[in-house]
PDB file of C-alpha atoms in Angstrom:
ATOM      1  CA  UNK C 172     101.900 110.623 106.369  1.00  0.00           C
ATOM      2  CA  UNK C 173     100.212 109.370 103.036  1.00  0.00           C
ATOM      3  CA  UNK C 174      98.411 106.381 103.953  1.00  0.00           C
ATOM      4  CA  UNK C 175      97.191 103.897 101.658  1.00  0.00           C
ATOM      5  CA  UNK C 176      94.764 101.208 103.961  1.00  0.00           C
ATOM      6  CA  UNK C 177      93.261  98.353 102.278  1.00  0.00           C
ATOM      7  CA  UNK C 178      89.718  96.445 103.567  1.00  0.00           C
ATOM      8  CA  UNK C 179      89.381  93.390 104.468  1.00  0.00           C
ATOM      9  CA  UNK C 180      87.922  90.235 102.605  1.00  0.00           C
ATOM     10  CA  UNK C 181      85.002  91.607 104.070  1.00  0.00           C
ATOM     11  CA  UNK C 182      84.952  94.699 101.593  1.00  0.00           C
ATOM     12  CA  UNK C 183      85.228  98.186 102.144  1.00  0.00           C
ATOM     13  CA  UNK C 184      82.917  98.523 105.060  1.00  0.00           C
ATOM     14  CA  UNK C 185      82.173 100.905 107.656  1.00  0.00           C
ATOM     15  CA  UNK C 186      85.010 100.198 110.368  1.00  0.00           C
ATOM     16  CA  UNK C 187      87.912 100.481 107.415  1.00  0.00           C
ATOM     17  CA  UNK C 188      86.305 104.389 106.621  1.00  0.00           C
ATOM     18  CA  UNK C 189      86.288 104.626 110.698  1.00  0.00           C
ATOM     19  CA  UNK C 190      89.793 103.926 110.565  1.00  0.00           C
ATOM     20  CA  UNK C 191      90.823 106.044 108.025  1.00  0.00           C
ATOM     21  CA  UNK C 192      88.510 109.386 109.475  1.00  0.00           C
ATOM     22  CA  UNK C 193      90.851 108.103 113.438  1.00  0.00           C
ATOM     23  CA  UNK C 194      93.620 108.807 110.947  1.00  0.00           C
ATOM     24  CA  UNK C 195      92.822 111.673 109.284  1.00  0.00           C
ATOM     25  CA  UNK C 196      92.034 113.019 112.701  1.00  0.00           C
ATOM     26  CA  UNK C 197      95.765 112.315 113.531  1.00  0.00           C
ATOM     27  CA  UNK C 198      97.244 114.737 110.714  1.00  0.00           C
ATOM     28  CA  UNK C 199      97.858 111.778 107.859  1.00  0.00           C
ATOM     29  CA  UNK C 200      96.154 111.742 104.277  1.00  0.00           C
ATOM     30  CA  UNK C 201      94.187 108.328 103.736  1.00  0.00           C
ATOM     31  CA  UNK C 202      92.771 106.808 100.655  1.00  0.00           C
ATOM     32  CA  UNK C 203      90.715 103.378 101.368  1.00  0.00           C
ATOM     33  CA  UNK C 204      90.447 101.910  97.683  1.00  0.00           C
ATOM     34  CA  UNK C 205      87.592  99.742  97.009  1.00  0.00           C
ATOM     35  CA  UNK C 206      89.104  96.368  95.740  1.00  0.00           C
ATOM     36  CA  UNK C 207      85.785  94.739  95.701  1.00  0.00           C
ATOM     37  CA  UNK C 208      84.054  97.694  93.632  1.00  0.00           C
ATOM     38  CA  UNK C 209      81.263  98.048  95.731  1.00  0.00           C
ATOM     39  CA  UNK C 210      80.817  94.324  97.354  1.00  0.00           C
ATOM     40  CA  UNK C 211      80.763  94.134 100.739  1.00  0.00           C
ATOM     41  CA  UNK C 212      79.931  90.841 102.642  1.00  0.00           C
ATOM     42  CA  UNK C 213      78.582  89.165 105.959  1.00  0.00           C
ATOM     43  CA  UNK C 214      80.579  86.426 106.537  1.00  0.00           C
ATOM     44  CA  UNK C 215      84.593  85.584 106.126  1.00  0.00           C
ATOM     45  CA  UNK C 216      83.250  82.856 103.771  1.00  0.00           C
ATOM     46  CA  UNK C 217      81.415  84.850 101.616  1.00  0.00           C
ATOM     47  CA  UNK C 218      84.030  87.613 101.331  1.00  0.00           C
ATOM     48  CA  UNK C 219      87.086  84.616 100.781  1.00  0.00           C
ATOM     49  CA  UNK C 220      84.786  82.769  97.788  1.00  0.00           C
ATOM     50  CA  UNK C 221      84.077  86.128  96.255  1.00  0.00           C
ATOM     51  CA  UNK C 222      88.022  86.876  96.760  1.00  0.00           C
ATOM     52  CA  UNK C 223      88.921  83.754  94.970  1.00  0.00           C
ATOM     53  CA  UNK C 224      86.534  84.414  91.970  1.00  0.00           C
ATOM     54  CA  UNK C 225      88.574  87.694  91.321  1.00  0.00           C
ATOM     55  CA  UNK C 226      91.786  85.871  91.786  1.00  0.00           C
ATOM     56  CA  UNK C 227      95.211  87.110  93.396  1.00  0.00           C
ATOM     57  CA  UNK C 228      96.698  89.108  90.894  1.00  0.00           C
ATOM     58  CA  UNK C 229      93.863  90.550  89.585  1.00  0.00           C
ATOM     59  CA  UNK C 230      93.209  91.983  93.355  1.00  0.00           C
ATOM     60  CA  UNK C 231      97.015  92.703  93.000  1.00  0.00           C
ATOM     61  CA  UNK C 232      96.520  95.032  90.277  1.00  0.00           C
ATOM     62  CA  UNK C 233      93.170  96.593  91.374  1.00  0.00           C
ATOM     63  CA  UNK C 234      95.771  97.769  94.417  1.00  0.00           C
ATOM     64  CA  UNK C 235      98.603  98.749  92.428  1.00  0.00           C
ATOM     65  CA  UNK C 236      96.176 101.039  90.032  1.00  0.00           C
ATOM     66  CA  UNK C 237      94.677 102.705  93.211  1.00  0.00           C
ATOM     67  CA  UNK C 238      98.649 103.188  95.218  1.00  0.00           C
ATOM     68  CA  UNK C 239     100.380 104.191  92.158  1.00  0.00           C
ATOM     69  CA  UNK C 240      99.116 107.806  91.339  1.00  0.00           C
ATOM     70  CA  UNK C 241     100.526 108.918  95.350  1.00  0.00           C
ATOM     71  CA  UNK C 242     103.146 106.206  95.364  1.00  0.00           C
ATOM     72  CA  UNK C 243     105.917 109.024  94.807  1.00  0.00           C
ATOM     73  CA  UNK C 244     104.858 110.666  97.451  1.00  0.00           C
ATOM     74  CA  UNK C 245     106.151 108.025 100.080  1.00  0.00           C
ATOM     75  CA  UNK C 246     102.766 106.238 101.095  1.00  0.00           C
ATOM     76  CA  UNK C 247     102.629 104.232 104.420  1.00  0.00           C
ATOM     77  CA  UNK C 248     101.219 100.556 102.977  1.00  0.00           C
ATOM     78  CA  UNK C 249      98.267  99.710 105.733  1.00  0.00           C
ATOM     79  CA  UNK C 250      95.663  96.991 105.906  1.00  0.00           C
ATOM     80  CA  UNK C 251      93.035  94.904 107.349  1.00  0.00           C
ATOM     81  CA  UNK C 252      93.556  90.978 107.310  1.00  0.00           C
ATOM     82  CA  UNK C 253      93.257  90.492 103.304  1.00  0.00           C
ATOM     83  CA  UNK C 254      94.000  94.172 102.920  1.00  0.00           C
ATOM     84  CA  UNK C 255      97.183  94.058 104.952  1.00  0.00           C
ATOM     85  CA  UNK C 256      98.441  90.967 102.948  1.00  0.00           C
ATOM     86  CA  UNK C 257      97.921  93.022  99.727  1.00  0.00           C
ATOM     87  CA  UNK C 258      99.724  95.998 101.790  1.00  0.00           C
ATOM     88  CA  UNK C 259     102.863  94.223 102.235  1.00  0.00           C
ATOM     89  CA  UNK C 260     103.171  92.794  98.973  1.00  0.00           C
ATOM     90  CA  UNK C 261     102.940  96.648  97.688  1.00  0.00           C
ATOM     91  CA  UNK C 262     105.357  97.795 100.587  1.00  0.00           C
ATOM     92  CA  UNK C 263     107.760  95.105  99.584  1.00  0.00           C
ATOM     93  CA  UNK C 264     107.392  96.090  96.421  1.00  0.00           C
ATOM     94  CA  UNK C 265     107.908 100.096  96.272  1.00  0.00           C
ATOM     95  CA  UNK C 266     111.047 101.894  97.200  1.00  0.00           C
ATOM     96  CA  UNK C 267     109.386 104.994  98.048  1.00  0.00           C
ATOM     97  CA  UNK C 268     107.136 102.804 100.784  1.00  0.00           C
ATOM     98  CA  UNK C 269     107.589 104.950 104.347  1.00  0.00           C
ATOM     99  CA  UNK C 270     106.258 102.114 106.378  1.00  0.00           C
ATOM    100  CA  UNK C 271     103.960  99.038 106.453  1.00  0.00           C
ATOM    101  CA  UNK C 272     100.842  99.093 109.137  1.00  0.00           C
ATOM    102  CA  UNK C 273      99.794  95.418 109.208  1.00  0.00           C
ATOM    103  CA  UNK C 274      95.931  95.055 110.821  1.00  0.00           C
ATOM    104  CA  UNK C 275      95.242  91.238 111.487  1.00  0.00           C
ATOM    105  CA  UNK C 276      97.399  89.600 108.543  1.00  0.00           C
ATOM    106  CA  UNK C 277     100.596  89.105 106.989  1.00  0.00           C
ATOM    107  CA  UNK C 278     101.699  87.370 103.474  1.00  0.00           C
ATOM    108  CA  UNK C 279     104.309  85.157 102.468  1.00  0.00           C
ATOM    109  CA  UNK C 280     107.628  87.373 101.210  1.00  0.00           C
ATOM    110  CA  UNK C 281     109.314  86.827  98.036  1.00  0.00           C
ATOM    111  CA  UNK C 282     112.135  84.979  98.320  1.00  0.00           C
ATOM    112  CA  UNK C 283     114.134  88.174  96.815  1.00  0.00           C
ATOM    113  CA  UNK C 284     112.443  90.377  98.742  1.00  0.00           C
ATOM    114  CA  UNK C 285     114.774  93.493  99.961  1.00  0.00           C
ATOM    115  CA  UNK C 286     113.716  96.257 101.275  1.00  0.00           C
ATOM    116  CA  UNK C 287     116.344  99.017 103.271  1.00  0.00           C
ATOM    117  CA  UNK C 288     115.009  99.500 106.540  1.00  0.00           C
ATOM    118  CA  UNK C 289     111.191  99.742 106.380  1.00  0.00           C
ATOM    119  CA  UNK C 290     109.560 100.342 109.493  1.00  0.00           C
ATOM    120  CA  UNK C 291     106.765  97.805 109.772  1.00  0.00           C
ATOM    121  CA  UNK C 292     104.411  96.891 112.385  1.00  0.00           C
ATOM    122  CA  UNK C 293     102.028  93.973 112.944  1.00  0.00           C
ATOM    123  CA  UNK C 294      99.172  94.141 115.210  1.00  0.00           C
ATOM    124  CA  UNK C 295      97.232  90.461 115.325  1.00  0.00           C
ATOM    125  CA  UNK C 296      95.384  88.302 117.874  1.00  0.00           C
ATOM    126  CA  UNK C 297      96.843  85.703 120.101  1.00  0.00           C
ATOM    127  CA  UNK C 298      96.102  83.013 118.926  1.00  0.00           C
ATOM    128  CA  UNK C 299      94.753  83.858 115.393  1.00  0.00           C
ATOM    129  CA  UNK C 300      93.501  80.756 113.343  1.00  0.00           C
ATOM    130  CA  UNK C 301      94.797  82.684 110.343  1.00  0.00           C
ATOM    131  CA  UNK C 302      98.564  83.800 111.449  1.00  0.00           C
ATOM    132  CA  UNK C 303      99.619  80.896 113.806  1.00  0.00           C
ATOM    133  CA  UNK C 304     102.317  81.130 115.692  1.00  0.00           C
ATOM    134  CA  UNK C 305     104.948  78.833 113.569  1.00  0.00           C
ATOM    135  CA  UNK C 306     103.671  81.025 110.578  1.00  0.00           C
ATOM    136  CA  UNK C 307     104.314  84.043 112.570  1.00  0.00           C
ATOM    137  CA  UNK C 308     108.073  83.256 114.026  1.00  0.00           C
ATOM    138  CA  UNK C 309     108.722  82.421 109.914  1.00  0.00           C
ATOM    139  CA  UNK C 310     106.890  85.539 108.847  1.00  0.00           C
ATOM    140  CA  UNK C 311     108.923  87.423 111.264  1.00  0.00           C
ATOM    141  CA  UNK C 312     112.205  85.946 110.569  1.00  0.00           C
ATOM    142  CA  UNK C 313     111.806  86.472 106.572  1.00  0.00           C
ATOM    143  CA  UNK C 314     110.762  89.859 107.076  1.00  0.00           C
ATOM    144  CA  UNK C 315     114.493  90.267 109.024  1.00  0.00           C
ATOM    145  CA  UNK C 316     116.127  89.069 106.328  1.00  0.00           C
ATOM    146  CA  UNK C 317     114.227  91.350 103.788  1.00  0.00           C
ATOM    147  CA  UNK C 318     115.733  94.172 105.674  1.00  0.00           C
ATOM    148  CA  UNK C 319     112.402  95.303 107.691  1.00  0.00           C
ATOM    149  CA  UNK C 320     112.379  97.174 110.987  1.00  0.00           C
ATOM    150  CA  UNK C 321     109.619  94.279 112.571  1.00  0.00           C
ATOM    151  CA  UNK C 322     107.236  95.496 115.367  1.00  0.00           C
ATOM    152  CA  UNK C 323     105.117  92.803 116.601  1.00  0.00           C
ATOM    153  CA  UNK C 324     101.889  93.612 118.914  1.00  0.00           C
ATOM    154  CA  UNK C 325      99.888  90.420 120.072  1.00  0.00           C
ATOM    155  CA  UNK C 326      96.550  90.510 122.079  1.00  0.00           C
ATOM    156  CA  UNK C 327      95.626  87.521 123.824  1.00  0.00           C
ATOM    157  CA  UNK C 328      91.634  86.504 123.715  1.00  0.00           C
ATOM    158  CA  UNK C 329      91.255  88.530 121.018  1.00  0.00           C
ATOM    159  CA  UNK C 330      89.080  87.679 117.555  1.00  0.00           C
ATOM    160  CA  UNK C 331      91.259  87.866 114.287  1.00  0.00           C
ATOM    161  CA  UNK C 332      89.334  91.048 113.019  1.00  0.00           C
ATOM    162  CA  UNK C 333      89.200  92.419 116.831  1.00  0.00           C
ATOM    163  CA  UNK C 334      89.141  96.295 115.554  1.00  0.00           C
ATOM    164  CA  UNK C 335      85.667  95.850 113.755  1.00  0.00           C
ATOM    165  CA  UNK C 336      82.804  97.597 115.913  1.00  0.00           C
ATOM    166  CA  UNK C 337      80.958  95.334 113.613  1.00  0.00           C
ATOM    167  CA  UNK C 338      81.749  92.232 114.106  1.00  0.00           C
ATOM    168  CA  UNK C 339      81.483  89.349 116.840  1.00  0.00           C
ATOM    169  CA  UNK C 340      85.643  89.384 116.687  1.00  0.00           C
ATOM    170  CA  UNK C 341      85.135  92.930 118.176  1.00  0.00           C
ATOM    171  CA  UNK C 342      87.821  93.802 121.550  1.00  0.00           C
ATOM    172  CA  UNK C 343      87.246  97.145 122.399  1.00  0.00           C
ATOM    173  CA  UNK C 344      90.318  97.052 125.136  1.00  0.00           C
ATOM    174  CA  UNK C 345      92.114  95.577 121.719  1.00  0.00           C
ATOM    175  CA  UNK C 346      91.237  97.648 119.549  1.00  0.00           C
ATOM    176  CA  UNK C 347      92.051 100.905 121.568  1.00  0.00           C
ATOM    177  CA  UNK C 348      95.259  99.406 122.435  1.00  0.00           C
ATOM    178  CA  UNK C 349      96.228  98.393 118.531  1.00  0.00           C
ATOM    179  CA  UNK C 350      94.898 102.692 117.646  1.00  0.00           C
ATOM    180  CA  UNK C 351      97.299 104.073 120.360  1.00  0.00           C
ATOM    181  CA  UNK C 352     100.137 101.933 119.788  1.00  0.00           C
ATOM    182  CA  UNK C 353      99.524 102.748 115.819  1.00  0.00           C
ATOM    183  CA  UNK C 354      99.121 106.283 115.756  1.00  0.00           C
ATOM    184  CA  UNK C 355     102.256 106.227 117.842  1.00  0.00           C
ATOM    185  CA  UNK C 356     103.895 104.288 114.971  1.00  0.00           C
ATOM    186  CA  UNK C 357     102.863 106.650 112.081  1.00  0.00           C
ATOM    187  CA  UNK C 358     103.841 109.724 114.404  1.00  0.00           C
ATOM    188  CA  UNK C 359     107.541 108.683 114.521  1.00  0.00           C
ATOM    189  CA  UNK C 360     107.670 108.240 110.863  1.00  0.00           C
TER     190      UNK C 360
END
């Protein structure tokens, strides 16, 4: 698979390259854009205020420059929290998307949103302060009605960024759990 995996609001630090080498050791291609162009931050506040001065769309467009020279290739639309919000919106978004691999986040779906069958899958902590469960069961629901094949993988006790080595969020049992369950995902593809 072509795999396009977006960071976190924490920038494009060393657990999103980890990822990417666990799934270039599976067989896929990976490119990990840097939407931040070099920033990388310490905190979730840090990374969300420097998020907000860049703005939405211009983030938007940083990640549809970076997807659309191997969009025609089919990519699988993956992310981290932040990253996998921007990775649906581009999934939603491209008829040539082969799946959606969402990593601790979700986005709210264009009302118009239609997509033919996309296999997606969502991998997020129970509870998460940032996907709550109401959100979720909407989020879910919407993502029916787009036309998405949903895949939903909670993991109680678990931090919201619980794959980050990194971080205090950090759930090794998790985090293992979220890979194999993943890989398994982008094998049947």
């Amino acid at each position: 698979m072509n795999i396009m995996l977006f960071h976190s609001t924490y920038g494009l630090r060393p657990a999103v390259r980890q990822a990417a080498d666990r799934l270039r050791a599976a067989g896929h291609e990976v490119w990990t854009p840097d939407l931040f162009e070099g920033r990388t931050f310490g905190t979730v506040e840090e990374g969300m205020e420097f998020n907000t001065s860049i703005g939405k769309d211009e983030l938007l467009k940083r990640a549809v420059l970076a997807a659309a020279p191997y969009s025609e290739r089919g990519l699988v639309y993956a992310g981290f929290s932040l990253g996998a919000s921007i990775a649906q919106t581009l999934a939603l978004g491209d008829d040539k998307a082969r799946g959606l691999l969402l990593l601790h986040g979700t986005s709210d779906i264009a009302a118009n949103a239609s997509v033919d069958d996309l296999p997606v899958q969502l991998h997020v902590a129970e509870p998460d302060p940032f996907e709550t469960d109401d959100w979720l069961s909407a989020w879910y629901l919407q993502m029916g009605r787009a036309g998405a094949d949903v895949e939903v993988y909670r993991y109680a006790g678990a931090g919201h960024l619980y794959t980050d080595p990194d971080l205090p969020d950090y759930d090794e049992e998790a985090a293992e759990a979220t890979w194999r369950v993943a890989l398994g995902f982008l094998e049947g593809l």
